[in-house]
Short mmCIF file of C-alpha atoms in Angstrom, two decimals:
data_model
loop_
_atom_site.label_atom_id
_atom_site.label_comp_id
_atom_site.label_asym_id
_atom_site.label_seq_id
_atom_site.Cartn_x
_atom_site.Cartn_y
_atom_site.Cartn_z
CA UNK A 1 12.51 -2.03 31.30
CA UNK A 2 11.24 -5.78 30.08
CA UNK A 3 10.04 -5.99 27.03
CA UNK A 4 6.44 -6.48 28.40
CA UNK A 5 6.47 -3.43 29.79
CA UNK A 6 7.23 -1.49 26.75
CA UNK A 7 4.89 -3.70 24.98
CA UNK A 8 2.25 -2.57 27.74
CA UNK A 9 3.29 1.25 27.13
CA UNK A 10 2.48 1.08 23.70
CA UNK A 11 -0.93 -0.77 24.10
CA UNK A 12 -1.69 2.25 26.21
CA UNK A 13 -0.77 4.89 24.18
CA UNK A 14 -1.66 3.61 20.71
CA UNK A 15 -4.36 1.30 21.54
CA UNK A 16 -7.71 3.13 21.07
CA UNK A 17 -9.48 1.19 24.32
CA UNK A 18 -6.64 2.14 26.45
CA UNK A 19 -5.79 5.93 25.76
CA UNK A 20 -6.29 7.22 28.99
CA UNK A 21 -8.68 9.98 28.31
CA UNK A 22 -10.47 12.72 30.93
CA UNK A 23 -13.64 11.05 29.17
CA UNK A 24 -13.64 7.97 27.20
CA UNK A 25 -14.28 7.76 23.33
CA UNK A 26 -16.14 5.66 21.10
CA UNK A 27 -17.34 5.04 17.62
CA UNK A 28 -20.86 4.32 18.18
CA UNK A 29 -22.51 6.78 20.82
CA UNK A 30 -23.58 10.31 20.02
CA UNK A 31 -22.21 11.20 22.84
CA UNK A 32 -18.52 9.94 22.79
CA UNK A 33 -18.21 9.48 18.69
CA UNK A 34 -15.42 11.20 16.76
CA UNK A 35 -17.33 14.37 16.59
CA UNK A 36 -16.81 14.99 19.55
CA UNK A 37 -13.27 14.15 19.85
CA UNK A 38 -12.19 17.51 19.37
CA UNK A 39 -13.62 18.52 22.87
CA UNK A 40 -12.56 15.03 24.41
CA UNK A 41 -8.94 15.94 23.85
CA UNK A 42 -8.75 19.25 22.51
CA UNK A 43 -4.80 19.48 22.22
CA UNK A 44 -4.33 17.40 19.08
CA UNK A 45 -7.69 16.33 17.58
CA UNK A 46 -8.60 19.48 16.37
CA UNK A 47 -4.99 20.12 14.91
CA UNK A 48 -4.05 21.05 11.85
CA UNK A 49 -2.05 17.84 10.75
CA UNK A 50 -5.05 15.64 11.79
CA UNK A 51 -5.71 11.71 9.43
CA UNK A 52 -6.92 10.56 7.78
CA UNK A 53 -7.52 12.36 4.53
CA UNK A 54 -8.60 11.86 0.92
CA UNK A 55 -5.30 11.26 -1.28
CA UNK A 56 -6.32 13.00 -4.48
CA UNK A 57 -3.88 10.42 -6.14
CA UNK A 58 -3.38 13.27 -9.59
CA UNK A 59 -2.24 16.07 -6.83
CA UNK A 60 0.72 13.98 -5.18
CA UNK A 61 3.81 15.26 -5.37
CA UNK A 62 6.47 12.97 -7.09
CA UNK A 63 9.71 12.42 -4.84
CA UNK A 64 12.74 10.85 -5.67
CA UNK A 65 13.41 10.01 -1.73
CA UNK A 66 10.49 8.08 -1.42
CA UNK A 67 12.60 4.64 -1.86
CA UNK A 68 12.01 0.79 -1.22
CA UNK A 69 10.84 -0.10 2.40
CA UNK A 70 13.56 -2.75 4.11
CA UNK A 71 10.91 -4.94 6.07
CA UNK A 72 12.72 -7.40 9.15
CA UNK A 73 11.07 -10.41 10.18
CA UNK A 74 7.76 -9.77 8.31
CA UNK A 75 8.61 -13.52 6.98
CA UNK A 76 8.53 -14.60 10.81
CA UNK A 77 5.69 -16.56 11.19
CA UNK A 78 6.16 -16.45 14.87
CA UNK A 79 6.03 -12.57 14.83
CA UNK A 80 2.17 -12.30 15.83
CA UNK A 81 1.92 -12.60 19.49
CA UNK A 82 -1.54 -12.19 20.53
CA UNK A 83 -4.82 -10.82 19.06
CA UNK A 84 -7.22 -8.30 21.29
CA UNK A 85 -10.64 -7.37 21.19
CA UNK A 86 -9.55 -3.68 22.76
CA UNK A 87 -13.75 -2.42 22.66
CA UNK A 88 -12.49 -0.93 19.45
CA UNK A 89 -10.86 -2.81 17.34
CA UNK A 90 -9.18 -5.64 16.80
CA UNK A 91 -5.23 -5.76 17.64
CA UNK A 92 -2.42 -7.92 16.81
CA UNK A 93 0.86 -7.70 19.12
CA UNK A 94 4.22 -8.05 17.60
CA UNK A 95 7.63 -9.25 19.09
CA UNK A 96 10.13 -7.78 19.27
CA UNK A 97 12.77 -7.55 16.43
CA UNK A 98 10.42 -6.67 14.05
CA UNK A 99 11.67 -3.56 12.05
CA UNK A 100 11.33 -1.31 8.97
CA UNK A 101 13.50 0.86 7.24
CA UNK A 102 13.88 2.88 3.97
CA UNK A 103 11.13 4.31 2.16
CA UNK A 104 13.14 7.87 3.35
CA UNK A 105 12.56 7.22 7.07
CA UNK A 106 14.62 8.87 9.08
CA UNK A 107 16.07 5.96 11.07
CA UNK A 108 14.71 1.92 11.85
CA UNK A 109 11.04 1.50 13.23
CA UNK A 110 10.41 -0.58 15.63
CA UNK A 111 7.10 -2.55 14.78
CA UNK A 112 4.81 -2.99 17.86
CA UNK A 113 1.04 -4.21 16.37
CA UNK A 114 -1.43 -3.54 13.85
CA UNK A 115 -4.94 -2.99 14.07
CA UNK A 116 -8.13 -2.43 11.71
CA UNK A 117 -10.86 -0.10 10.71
CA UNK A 118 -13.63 -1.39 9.10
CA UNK A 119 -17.34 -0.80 8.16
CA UNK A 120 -20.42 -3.11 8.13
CA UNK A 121 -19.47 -5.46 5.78
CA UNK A 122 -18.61 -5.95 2.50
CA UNK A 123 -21.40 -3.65 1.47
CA UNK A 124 -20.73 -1.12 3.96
CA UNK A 125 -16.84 0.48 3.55
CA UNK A 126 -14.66 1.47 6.52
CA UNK A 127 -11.15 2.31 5.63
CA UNK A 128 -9.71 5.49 7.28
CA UNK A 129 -8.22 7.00 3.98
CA UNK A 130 -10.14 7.15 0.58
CA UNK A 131 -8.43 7.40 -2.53
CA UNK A 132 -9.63 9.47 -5.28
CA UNK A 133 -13.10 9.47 -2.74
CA UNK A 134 -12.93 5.36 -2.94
CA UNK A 135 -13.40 3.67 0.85
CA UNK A 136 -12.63 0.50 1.27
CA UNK A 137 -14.02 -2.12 3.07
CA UNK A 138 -11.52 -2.47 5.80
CA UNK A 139 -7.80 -0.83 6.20
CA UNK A 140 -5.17 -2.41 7.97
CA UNK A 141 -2.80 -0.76 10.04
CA UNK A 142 0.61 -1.54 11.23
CA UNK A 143 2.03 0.76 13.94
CA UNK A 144 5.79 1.38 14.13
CA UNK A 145 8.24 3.71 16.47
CA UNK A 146 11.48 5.18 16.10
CA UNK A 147 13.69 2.43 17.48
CA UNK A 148 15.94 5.12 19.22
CA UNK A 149 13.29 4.94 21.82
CA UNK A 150 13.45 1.65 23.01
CA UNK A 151 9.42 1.15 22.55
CA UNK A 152 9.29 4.26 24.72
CA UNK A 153 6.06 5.79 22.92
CA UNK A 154 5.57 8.37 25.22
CA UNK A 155 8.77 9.81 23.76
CA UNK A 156 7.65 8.89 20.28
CA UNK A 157 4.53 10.83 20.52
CA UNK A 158 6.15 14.08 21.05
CA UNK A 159 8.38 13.96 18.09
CA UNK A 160 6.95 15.04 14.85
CA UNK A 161 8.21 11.80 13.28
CA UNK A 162 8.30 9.57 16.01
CA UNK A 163 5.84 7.06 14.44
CA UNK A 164 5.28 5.22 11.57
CA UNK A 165 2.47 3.97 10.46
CA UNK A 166 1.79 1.84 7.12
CA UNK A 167 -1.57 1.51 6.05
CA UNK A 168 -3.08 -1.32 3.74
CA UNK A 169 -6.45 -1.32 1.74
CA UNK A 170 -8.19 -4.56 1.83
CA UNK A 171 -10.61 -4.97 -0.76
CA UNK A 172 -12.96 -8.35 -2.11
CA UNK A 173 -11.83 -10.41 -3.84
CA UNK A 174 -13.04 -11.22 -7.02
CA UNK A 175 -14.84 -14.38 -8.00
CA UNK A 176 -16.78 -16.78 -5.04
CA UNK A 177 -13.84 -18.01 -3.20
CA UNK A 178 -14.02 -18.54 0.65
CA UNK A 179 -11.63 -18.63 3.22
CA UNK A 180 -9.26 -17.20 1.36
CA UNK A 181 -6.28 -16.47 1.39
CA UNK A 182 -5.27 -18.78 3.69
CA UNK A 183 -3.30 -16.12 6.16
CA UNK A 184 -6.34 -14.50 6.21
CA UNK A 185 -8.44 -17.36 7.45
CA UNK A 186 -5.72 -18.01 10.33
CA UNK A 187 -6.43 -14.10 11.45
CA UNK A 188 -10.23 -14.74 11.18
CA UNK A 189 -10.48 -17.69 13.02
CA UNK A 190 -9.66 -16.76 16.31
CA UNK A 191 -12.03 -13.81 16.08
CA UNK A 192 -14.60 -15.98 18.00
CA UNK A 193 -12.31 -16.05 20.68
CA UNK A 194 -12.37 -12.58 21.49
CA UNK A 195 -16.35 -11.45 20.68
CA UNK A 196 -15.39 -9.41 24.13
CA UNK A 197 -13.88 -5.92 24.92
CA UNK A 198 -10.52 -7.12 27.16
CA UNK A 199 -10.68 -10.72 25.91
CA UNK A 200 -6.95 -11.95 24.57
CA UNK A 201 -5.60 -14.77 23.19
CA UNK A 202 -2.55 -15.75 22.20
CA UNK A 203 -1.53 -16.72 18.08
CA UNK A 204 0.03 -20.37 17.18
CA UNK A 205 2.94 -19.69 14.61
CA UNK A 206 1.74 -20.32 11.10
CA UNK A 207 1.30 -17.19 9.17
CA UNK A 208 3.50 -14.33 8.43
CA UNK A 209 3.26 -10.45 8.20
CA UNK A 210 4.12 -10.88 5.08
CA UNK A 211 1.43 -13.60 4.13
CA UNK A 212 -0.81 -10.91 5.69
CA UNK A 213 -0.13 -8.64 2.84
CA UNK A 214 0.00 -11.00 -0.28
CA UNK A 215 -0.50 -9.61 -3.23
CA UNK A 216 0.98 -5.89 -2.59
CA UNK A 217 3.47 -4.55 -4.70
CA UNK A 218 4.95 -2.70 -1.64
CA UNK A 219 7.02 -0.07 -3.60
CA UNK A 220 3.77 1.68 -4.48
CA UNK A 221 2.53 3.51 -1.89
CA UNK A 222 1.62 7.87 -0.70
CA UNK A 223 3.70 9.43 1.98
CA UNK A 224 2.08 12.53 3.79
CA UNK A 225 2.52 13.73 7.58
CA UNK A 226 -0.06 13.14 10.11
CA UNK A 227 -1.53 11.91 13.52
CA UNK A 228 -3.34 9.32 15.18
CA UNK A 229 -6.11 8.89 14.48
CA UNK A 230 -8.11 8.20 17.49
CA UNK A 231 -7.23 10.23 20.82
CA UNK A 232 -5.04 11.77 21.96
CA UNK A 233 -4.62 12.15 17.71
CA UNK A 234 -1.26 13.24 18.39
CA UNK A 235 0.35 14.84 15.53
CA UNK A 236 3.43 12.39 15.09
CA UNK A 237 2.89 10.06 12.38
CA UNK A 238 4.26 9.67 9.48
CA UNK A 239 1.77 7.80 7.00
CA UNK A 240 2.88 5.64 3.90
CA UNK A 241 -0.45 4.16 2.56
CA UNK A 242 -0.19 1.82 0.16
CA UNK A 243 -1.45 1.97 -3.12
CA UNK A 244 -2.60 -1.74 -4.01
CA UNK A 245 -5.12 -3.77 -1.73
CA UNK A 246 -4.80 -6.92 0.11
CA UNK A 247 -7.40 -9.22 -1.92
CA UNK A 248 -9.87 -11.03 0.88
CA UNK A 249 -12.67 -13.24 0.48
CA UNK A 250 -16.26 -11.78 1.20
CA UNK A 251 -17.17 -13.73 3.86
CA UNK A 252 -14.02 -13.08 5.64
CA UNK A 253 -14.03 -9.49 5.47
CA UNK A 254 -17.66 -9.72 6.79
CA UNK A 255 -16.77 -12.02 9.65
CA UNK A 256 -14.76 -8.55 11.24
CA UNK A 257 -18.57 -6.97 11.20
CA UNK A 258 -20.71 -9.50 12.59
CA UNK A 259 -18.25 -11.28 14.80
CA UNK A 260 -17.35 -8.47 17.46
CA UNK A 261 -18.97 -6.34 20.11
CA UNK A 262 -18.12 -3.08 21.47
CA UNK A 263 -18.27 -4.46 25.15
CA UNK A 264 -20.01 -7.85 26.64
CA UNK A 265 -22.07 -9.91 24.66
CA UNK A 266 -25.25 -7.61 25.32
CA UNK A 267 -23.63 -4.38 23.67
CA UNK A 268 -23.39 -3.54 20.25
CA UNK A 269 -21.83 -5.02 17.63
CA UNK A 270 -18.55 -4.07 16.57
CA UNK A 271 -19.15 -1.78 13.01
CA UNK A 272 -18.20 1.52 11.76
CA UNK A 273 -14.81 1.85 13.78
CA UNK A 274 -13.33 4.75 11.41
CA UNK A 275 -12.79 8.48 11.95
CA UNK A 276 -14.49 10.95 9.35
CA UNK A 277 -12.04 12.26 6.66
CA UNK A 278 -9.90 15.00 7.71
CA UNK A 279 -8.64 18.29 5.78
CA UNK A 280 -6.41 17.67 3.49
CA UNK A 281 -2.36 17.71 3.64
CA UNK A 282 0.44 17.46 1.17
CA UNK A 283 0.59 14.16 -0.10
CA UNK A 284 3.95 12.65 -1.81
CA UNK A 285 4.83 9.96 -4.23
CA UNK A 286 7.49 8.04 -6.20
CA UNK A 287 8.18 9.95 -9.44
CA UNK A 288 6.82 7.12 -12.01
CA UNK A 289 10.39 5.97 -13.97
CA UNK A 290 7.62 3.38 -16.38
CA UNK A 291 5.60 6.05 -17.02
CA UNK A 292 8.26 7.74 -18.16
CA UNK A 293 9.85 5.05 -19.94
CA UNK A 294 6.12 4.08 -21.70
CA UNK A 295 6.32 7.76 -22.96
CA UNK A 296 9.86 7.51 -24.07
CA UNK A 297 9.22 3.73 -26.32
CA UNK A 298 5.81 5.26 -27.70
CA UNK A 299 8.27 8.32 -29.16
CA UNK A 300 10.17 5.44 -30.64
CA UNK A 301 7.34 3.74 -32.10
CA UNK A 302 5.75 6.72 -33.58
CA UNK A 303 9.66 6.86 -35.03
CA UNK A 304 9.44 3.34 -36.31
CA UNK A 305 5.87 3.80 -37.50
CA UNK A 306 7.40 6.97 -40.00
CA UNK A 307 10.30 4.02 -41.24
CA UNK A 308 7.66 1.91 -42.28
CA UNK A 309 5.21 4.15 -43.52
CA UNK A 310 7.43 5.85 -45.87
CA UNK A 311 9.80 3.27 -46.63
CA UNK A 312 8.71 -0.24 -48.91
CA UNK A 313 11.07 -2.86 -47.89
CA UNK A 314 10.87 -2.61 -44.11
CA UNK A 315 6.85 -1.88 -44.46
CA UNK A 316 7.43 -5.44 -46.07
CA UNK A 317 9.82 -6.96 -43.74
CA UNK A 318 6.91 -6.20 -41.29
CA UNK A 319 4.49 -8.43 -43.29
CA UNK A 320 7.28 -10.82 -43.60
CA UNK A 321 7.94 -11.00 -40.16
CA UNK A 322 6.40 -13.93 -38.28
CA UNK A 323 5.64 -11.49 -35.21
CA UNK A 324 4.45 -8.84 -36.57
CA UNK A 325 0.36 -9.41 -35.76
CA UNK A 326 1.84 -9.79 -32.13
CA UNK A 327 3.42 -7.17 -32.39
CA UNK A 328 0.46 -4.75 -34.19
CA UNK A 329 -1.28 -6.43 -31.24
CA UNK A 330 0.61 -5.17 -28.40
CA UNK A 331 0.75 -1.30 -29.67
CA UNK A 332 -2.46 -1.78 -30.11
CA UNK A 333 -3.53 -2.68 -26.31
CA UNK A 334 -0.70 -0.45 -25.07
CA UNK A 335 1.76 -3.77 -24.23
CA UNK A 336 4.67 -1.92 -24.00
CA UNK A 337 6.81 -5.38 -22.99
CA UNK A 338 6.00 -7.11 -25.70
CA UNK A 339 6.39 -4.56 -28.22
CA UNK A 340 9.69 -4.21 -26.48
CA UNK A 341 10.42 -8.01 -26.47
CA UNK A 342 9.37 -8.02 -30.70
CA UNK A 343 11.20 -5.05 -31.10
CA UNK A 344 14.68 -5.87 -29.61
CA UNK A 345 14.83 -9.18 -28.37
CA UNK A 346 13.57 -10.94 -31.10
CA UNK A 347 14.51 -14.23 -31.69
CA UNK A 348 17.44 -16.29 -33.04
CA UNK A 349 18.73 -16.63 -35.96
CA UNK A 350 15.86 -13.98 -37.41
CA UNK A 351 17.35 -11.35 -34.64
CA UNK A 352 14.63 -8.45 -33.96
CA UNK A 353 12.81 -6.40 -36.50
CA UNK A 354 14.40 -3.39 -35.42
CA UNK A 355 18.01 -5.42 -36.18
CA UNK A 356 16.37 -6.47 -39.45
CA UNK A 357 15.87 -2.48 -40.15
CA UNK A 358 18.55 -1.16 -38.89
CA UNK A 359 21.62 -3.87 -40.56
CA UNK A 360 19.25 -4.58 -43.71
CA UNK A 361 19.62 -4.07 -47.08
CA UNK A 362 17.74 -0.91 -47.03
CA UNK A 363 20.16 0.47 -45.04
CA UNK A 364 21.45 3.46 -47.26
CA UNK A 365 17.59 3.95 -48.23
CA UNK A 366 17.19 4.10 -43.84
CA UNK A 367 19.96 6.48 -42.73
CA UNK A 368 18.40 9.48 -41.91
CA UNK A 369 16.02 7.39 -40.04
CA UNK A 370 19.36 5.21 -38.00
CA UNK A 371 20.23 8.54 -36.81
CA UNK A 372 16.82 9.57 -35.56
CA UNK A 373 16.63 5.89 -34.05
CA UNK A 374 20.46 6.64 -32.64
CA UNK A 375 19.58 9.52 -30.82
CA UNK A 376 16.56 9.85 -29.40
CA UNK A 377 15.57 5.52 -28.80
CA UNK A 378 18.57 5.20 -26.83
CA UNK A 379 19.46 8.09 -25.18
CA UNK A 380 15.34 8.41 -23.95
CA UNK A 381 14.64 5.23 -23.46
CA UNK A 382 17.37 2.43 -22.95
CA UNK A 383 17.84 3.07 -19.12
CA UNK A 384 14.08 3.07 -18.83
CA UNK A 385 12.90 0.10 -21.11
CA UNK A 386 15.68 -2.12 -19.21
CA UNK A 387 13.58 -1.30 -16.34
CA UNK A 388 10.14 -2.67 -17.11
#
């Protein structure tokens, strides 16, 4: 099979416009919305691993397993294809080659396009998920397949796992900036280009995946199973959504509202192309190693805070110390890197405070304390601190 031809296959099946349906869906008619998509196609849209969902972020699960995503040729900035007004939404075709991996996949993932859900502007929110009951304005999502399948998404929609999809919040940005970030502009420009349900054109290299998602630590994200989330809403996707958003200029992010129409120039235009919030599902996430280590150094501190309460010469090796309001400063705002840096970097010749303590002449007077320090510091916290 060419490569356009699986391209084409996936268009069709995870393409909202194209899903061949017994009758066609929409966002904007009573008659064809997503309450009634249950009826429409009745084998998966009224499942019970339906998106999206609310991610209560206190109630995920932590997971070990849930590693570092391996992303291939989101640096191309020949990746992006062609951009699609599909009647409801707007889609971005990939080339081939593009992969991810990790993040406790089962196997590579073929990437094959994204698309995006938005609301009515700025003011008006459309992602899919919420967090914590937050929408935002629009969410991005990139579409991937089990590469074991060759693109062959009819395959990929019957396994449980077959897809993956990553999902990105994009949010304002703060400030009155326009046009920005630059990747961002690129994607918005040729939306004038495609104001049309069907109309296509192709993208000039320029901009990456990757300058796509600027700004997002990608090793933060929620893991849960789920589906599609227009029809068929076939239950075979597994969702990582992302915890930080892509930062967009306002008048870009409203340029996705006012820009688009459903069908020809007479019809609608394109807003509020989201499905409602589904029930809920089990929702995983990395266990948090710097919260850990944040508890760990604040045991240490509370440690160091008895030394020099109870003891007079380090108490004055504190005042003496030409970082100690820096230091005061950072436990006071909860800097746990500086206090670190203070604490056991310092700075030659001085060395750190801690080294000041610890190899002082107080040292008989601090020996109980040494052993507290030699203990519990490093056997909680070194492997952690060295991690911040």
């Amino acid at each position: 099979m060419k490569w356009f031809e699986v391209v084409t296959l996936a268009v069709c099946v995870l393409v909202p416009a194209a899903h061949s349906q017994s009758k066609a869906w929409c966002y904007h008619l009573p008659s064809c919305n997503d309450t009634t998509w249950p009826t429409i196609s009745s084998q998966y849209c009224n499942g019970t691993r339906q998106s999206p969902i609310n991610i209560v972020s206190a109630s995920a699960t932590p997971n070990d397993k849930l590693t570092e995503f391996t992303f291939l040729k989101y640096d191309d900035t020949s990746a992006m294809t062609s951009i699609t007004n599909t009647g409801n939404t707007v889609q971005v075709t990939l080339k081939s080659g593009v992969k991810i991996s990790g993040g406790d996949l089962s196997e590579q993932y073929d990437s094959l396009q994204f698309h995006l859900h938005w609301g009515n502007g700025s003011s008006v929110p459309g992602s899919e998920h919420t967090v914590d009951g937050k929408r935002y304005p629009i969410e991005l999502h990139i579409v991937n397949s089990k590469s074991s399948y060759n693109g062959n998404t009819n395959l990929a929609v019957k396994d449980s796992t077959g897809l993956s999809a990553l999902g990105f919040f994009i949010e304002v940005m703060s400030g009155n900036s326009t046009g920005q970030p630059d990747s961002w502009r690129n994607l918005a420009s040729y939306l004038p280009n495609i104001t049309e349900k069907g109309q296509n054109v192709s993208i000039a290299a320029g901009f990456s995946l990757d300058d796509l998602l600027v700004g997002v630590d990608r090793t933060k994200y929620y893991r849960y199973l789920g589906s599609l989330t227009t029809p068929a809403c076939q239950e075979a996707v597994v969702w990582t959504v992302f915890k930080e958003p892509i930062k967009v200029s306002k008048d870009l992010i409203d340029l996705f509202s006012t820009t688009l129409h459903f069908n020809d120039s007479s019809s609608p235009i394109m807003i509020n192309v989201y499905r409602s919030l589904q029930p809920a599902q089990k929702v995983w996430t990395q266990s948090i190693k710097a919260s850990a280590s944040t508890t760990c150094f604040s045991l240490s501190l509370l440690l160091l805070s008895l030394v020099l309460g109870w003891i007079s010469k380090p108490r004055a090796l504190v005042k003496a110390n030409p970082y100690s309001d820096k230091l005061k400063l950072a436990v006071t705002v909860n800097r746990v890197d500086i206090a670190k840096s203070e604490l056991f970097d310092g700075d030659i010749p001085c060395k750190s405070l801690l080294s000041q303590i610890w190899w002082g002449d107080m040292k008989r007077k601090t020996e109980i304390w040494k052993l507290l320090l030699a203990f519990f510091c490093p056997i909680l916290c070194y492997t952690n601190l060295i991690s911040f």
